[in-house]
PDB file of C-alpha atoms in Angstrom:
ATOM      1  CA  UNK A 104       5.318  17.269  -5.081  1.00  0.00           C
ATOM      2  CA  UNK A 105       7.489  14.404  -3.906  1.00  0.00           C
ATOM      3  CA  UNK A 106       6.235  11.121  -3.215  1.00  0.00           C
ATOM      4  CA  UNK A 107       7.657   7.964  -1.519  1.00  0.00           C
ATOM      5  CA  UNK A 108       6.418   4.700  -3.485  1.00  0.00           C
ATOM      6  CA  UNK A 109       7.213   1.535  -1.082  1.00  0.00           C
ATOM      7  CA  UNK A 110       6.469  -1.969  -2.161  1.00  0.00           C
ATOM      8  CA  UNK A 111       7.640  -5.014  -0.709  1.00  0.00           C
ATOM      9  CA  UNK A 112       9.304  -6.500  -3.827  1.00  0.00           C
ATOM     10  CA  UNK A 113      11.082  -5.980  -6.806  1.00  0.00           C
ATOM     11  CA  UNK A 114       8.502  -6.717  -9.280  1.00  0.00           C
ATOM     12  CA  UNK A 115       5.986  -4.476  -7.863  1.00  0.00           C
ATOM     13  CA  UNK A 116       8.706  -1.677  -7.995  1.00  0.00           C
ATOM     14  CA  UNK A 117       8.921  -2.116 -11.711  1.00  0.00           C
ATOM     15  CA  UNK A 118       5.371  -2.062 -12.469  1.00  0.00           C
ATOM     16  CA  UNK A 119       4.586   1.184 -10.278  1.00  0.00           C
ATOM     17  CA  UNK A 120       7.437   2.506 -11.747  1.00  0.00           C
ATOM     18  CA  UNK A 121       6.258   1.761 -15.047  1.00  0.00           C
ATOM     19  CA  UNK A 122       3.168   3.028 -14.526  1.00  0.00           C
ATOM     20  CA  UNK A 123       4.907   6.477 -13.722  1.00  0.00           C
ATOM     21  CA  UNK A 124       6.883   6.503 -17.208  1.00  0.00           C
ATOM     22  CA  UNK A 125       5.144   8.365 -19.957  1.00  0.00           C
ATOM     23  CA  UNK A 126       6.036   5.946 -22.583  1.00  0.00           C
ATOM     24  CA  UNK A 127       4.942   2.445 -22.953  1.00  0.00           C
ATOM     25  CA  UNK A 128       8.428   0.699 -23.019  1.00  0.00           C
ATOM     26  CA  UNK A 129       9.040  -1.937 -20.543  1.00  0.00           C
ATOM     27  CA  UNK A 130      10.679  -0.098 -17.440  1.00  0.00           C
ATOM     28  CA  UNK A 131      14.228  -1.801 -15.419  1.00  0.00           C
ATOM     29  CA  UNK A 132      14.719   0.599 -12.339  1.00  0.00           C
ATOM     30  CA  UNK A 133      18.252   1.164 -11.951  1.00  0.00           C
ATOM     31  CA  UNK A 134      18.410   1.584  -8.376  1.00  0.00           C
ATOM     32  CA  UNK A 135      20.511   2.591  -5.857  1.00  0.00           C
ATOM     33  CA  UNK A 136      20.809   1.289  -2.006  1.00  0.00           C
ATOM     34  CA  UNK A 137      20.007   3.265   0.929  1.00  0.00           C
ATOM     35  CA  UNK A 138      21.259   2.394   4.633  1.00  0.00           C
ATOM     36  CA  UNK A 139      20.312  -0.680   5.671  1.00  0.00           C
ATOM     37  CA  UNK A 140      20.244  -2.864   2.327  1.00  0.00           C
ATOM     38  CA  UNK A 141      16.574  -1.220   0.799  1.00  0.00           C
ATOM     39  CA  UNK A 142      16.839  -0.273  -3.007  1.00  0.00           C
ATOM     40  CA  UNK A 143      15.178   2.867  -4.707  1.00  0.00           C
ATOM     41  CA  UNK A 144      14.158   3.981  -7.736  1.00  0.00           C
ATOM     42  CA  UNK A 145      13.196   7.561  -9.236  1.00  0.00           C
ATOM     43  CA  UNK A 146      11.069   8.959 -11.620  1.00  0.00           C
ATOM     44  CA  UNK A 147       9.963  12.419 -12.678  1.00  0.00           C
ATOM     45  CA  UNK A 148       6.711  13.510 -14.459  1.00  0.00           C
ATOM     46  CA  UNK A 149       5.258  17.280 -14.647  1.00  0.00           C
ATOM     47  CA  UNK A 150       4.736  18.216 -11.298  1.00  0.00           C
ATOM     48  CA  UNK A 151       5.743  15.024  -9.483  1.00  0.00           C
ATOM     49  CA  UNK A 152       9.140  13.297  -8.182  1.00  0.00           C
ATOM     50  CA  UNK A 153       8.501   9.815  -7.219  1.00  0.00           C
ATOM     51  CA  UNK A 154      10.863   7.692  -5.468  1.00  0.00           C
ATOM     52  CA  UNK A 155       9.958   3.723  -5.507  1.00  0.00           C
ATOM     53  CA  UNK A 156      11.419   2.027  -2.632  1.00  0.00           C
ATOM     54  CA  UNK A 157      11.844  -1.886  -2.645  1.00  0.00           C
ATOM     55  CA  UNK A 158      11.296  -2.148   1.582  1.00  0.00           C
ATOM     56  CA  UNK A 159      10.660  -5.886   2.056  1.00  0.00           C
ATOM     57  CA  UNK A 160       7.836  -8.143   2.814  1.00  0.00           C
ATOM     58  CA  UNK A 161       5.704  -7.855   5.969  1.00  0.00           C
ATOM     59  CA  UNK A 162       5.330  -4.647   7.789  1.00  0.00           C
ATOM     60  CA  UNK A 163       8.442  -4.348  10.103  1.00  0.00           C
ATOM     61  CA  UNK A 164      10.652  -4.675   7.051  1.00  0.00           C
ATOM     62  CA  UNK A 165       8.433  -1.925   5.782  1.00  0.00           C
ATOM     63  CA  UNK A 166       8.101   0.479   8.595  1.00  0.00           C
ATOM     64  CA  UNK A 167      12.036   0.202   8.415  1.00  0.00           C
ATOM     65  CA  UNK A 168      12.210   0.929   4.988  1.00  0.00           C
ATOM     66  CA  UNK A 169       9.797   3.879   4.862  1.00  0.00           C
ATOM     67  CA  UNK A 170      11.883   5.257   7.810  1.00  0.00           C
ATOM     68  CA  UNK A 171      15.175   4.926   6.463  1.00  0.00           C
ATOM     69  CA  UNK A 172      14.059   6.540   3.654  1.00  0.00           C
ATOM     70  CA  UNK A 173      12.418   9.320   4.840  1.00  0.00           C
ATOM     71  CA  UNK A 174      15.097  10.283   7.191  1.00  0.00           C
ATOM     72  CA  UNK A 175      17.059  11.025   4.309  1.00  0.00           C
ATOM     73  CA  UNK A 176      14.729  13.186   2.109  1.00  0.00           C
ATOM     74  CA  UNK A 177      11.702  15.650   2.176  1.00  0.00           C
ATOM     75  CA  UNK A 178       8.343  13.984   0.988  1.00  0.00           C
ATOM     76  CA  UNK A 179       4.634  15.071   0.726  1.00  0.00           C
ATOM     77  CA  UNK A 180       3.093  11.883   0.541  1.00  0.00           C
ATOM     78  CA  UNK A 181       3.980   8.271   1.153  1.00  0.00           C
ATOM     79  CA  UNK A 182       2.152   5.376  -0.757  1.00  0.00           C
ATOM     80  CA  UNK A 183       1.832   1.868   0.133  1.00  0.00           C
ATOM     81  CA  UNK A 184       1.843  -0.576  -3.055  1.00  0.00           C
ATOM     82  CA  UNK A 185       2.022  -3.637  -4.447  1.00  0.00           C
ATOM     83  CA  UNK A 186      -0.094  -6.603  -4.770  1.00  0.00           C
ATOM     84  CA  UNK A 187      -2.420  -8.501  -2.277  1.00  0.00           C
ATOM     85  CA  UNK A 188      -5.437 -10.994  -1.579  1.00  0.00           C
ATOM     86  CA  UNK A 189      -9.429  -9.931  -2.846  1.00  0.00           C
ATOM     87  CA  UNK A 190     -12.132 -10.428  -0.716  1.00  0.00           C
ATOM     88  CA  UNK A 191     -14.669 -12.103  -2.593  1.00  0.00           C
ATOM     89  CA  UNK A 192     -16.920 -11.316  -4.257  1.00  0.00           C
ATOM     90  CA  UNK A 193     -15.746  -7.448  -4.248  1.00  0.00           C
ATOM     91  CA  UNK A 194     -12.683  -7.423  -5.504  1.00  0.00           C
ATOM     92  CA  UNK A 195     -11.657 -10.663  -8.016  1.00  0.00           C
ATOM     93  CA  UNK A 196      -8.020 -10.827  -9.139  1.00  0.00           C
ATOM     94  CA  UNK A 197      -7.164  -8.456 -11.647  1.00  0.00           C
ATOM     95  CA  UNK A 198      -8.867  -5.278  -9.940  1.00  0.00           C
ATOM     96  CA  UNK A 199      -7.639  -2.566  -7.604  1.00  0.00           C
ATOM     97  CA  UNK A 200      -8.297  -1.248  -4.086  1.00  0.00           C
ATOM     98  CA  UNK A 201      -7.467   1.844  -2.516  1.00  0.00           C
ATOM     99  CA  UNK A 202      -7.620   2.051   1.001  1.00  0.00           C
ATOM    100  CA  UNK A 203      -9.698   4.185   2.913  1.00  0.00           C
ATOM    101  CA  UNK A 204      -8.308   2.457   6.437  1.00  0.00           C
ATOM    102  CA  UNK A 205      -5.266   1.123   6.982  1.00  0.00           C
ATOM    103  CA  UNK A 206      -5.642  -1.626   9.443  1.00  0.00           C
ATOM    104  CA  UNK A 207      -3.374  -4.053  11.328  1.00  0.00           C
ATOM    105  CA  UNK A 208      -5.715  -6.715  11.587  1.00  0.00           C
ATOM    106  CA  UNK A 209      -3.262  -8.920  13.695  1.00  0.00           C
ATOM    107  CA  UNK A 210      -1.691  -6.656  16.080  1.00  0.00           C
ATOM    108  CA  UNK A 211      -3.388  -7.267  19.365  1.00  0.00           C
ATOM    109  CA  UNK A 212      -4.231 -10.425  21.581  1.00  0.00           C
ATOM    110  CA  UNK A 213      -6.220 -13.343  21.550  1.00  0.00           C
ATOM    111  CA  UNK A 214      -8.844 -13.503  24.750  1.00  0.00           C
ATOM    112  CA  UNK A 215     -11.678 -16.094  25.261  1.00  0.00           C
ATOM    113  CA  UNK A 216     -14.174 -13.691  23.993  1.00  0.00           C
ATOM    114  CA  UNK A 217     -12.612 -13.377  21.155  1.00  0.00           C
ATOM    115  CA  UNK A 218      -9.612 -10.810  19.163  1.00  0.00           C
ATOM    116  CA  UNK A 219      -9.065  -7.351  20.985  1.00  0.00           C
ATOM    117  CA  UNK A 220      -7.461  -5.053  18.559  1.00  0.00           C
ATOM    118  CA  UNK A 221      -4.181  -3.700  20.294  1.00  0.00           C
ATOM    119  CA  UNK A 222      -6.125  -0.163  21.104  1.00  0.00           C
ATOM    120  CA  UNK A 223      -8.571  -1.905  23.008  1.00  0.00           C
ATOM    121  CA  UNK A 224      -5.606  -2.994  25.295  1.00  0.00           C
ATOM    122  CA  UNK A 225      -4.752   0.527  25.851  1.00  0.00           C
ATOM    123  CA  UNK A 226      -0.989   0.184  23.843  1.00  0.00           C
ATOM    124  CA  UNK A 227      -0.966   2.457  20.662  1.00  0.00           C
ATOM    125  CA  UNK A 228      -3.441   1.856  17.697  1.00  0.00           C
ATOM    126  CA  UNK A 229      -3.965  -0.355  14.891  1.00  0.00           C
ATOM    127  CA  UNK A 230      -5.760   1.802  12.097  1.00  0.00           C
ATOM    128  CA  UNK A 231      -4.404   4.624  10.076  1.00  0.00           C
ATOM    129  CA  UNK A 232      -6.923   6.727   7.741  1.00  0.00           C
ATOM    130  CA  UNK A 233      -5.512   8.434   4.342  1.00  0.00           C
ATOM    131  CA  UNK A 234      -6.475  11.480   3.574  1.00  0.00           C
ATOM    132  CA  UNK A 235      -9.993  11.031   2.434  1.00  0.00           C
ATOM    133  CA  UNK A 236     -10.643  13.229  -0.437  1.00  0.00           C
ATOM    134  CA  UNK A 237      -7.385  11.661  -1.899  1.00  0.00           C
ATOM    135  CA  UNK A 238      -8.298   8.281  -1.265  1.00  0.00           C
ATOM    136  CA  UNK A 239     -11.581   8.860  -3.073  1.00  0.00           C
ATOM    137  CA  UNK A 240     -10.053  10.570  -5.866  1.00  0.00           C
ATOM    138  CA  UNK A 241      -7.555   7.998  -6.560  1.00  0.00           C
ATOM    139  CA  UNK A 242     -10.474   5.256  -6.223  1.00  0.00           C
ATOM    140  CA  UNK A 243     -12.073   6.729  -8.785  1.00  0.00           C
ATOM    141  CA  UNK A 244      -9.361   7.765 -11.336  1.00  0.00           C
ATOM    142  CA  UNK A 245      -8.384   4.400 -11.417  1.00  0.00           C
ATOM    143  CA  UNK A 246     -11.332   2.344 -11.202  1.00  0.00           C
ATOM    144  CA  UNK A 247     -10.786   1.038  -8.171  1.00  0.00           C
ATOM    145  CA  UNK A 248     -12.720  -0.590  -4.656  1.00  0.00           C
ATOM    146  CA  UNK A 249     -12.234   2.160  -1.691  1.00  0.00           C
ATOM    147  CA  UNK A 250     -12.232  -0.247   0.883  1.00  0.00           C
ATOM    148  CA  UNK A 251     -10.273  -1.143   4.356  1.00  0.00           C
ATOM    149  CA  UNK A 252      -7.049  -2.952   3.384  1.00  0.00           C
ATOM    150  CA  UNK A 253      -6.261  -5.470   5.901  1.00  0.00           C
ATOM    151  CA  UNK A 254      -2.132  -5.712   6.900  1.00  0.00           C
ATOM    152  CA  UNK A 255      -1.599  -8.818   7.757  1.00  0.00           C
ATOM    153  CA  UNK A 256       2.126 -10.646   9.124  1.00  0.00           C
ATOM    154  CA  UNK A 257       0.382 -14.413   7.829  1.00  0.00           C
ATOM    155  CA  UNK A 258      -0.895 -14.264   4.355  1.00  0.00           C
ATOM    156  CA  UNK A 259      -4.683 -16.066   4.942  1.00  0.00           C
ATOM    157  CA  UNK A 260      -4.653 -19.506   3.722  1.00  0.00           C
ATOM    158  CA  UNK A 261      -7.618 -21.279   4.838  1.00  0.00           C
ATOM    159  CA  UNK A 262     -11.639 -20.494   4.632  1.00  0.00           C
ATOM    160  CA  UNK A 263     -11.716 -20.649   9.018  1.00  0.00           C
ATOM    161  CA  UNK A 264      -8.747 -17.362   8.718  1.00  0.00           C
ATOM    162  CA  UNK A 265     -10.591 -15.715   6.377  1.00  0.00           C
ATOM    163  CA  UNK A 266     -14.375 -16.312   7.529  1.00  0.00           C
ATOM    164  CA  UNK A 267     -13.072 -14.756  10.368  1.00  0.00           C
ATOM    165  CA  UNK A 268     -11.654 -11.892   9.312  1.00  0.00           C
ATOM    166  CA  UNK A 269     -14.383 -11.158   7.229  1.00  0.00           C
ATOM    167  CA  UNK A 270     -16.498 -10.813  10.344  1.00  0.00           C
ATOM    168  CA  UNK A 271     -14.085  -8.590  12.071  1.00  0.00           C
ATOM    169  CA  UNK A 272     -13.809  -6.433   9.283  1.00  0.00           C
ATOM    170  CA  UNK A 273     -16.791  -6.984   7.081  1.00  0.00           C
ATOM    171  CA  UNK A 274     -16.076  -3.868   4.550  1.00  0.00           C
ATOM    172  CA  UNK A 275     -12.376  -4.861   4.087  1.00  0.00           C
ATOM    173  CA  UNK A 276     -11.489  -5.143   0.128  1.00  0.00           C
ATOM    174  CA  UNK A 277      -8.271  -6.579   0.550  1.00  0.00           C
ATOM    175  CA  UNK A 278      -5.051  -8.038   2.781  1.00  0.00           C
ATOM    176  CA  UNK A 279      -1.505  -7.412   2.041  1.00  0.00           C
ATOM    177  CA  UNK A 280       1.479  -7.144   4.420  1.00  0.00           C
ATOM    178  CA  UNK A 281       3.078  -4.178   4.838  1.00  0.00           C
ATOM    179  CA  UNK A 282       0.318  -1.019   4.544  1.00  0.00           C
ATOM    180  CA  UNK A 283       0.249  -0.471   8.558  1.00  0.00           C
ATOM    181  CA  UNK A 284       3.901  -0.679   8.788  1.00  0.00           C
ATOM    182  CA  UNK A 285       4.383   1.873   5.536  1.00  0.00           C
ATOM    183  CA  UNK A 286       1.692   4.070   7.931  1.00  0.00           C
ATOM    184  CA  UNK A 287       3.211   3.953  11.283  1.00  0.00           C
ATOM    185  CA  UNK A 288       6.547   5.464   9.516  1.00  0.00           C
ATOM    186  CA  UNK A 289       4.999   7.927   7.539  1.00  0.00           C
ATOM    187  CA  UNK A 290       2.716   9.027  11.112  1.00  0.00           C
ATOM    188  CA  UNK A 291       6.136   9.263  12.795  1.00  0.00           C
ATOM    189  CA  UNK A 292       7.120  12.187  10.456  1.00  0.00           C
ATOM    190  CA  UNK A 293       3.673  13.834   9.930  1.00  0.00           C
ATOM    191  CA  UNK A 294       3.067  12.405   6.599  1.00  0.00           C
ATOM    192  CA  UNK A 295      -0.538  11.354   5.209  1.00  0.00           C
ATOM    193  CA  UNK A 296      -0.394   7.767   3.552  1.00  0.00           C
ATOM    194  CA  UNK A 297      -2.381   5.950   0.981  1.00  0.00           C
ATOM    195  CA  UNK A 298      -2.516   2.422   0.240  1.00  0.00           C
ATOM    196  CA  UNK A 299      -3.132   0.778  -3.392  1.00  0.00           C
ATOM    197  CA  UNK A 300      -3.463  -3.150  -4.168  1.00  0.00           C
ATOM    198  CA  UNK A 301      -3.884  -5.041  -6.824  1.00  0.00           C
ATOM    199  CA  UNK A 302      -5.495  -8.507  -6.300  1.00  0.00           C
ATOM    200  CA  UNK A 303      -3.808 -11.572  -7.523  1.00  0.00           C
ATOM    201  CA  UNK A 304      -6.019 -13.961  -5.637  1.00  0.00           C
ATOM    202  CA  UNK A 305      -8.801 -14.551  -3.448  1.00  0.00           C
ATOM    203  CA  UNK A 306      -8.419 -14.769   0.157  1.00  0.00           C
ATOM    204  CA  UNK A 307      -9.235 -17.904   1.669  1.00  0.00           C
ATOM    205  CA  UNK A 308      -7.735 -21.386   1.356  1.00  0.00           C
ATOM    206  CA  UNK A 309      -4.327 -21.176  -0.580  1.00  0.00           C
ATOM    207  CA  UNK A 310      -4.333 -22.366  -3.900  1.00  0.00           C
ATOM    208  CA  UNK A 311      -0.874 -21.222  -5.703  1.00  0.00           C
ATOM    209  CA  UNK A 312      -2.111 -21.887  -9.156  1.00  0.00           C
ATOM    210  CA  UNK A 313      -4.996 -19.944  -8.934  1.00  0.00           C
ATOM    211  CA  UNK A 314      -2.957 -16.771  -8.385  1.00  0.00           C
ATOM    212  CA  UNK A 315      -2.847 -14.197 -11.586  1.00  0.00           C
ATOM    213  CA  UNK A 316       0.391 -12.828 -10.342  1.00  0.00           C
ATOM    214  CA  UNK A 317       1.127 -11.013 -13.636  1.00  0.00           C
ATOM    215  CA  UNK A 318      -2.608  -9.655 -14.338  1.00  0.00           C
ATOM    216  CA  UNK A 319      -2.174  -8.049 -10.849  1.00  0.00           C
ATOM    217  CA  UNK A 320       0.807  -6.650 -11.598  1.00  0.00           C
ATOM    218  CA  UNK A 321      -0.449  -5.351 -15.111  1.00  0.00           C
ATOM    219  CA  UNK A 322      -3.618  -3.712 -13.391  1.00  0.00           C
ATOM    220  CA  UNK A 323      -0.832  -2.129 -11.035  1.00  0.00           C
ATOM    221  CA  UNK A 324       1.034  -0.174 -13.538  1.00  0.00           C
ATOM    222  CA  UNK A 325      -2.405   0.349 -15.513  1.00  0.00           C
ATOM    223  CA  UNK A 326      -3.033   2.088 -11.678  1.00  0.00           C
ATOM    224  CA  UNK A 327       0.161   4.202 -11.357  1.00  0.00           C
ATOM    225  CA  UNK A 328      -0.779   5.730 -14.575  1.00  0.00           C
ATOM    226  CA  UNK A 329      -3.759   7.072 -13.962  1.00  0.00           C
ATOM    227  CA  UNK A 330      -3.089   7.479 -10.326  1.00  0.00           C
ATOM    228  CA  UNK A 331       0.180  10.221 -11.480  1.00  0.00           C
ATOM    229  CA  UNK A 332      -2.724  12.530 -12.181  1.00  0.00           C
ATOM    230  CA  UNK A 333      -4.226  12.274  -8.909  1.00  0.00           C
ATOM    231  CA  UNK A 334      -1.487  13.086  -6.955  1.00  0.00           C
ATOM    232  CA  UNK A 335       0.244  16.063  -8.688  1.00  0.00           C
ATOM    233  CA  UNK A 336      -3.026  17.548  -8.527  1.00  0.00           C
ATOM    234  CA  UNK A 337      -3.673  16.863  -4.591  1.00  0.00           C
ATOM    235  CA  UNK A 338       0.321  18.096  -3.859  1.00  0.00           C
ATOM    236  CA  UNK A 339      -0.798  21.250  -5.710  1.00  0.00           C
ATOM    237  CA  UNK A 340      -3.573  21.962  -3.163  1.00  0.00           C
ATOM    238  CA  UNK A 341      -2.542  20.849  -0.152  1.00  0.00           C
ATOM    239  CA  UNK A 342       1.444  20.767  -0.208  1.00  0.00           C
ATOM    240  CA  UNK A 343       1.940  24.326   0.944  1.00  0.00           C
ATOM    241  CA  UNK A 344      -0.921  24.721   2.963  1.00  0.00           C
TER     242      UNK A 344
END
């Protein structure tokens, strides 16, 4: 099968794609540029092509990304990736969560009684589901929390933000900012999505020195490697179906 890997930076390119390389030497991609100014990266295993996109932070830049992209290639599957804020207690930094919702958790309107998610307004949606036997595979090959991943075009820095996100979305795992945009491209061109984070901090108040930046990023190659598995073995039962 062929995959499209999008992160939103450079460094979480490198250690998906490094997670994809069956040999433990530090991985450069050497990639090329697509229209509009996005960079890729390939890599080949048994059974699966994966192309790691570098798509920009927030989930515009990544809807346009993932669309760019995948007007210019067949894919089976397109995966969200990169690293993002824990909810506490369930996932600390240094884990991973795969998402079993993908949820735009700030695309809607404020109203006296409180957030209406932009469904509830009657325009479009704000949640996208990955397939779910995937998503539960993947969970478990790498050890990871299947959980809601929040997108999110703020990153949460204060106890008030995330207090009340929590209570909107009390089984979310994580928040990162580009999974709903990754989605709404890959819906557009009748592609099923899945979403993997790694946690470098807690969300909640901001506290830069508290991140673990690199452990995330270590736990995300540690996922791509056992998450390579997973999907060759999916894209043999359900790419030609």
């Amino acid at each position: 099968m062929r995959a499209l890997i999008v992160t939103a930076v450079a460094a979480e390119a490198e250690s998906a794609a490094a997670g994809l390389t069956p040999h433990p030497d530090p991985v450069t991609p050497e990639p090329r540029t697509l229209p509009g100014g996005y960079l890729i990266t390939r890599r080949d295993l048994p059974g699966l092509a994966a192309d790691v996109l570098v798509g920009g932070v927030g989930p515009a830049a990544a809807a346009a990304a993932t669309a760019t992209a995948l007007a210019l290639a067949d894919y089976s599957l397109v995966v969200s990736a990169g690293i993002g804020g824990g909810f506490a207690p369930a996932a600390p930094p240094g884990s991973l969560v795969v998402a079993d919702a993908l949820v735009a958790a700030d695309l809607g309107a404020e109203t006296p009684e409180g957030f209406l998610p932009v469904q509830e307004l009657g325009f479009g949606r704000s949640v996208h589901l990955p397939p779910a036997e995937l998503a539960a595979r993947a969970a478990e090959a790498t050890g990871a929390l299947l959980a809601p991943v929040l997108t999110v075009s703020t990153v949460t820095g204060t106890a008030a933000r995330a207090a009340e996100l929590s209570a909107r979305h009390p089984l979310a795992g994580a928040e990162a900012m580009e999974g709903f945009g990754v989605a709404e491209a890959a819906a557009a061109h009748g592609l099923p999505v899945l979403e993997i984070r790694a946690v470098s901090n807690a969300v909640g108040p901001r506290d830069r020195a508290a991140w673990r930046i690199g452990e995330a990023l270590d736990a995300l190659t540690a996922g791509f490697g056992a998450l390579g598995p997973v999907l060759v073995t999916w894209g043999e039962r359900h790419e030609h179906r």
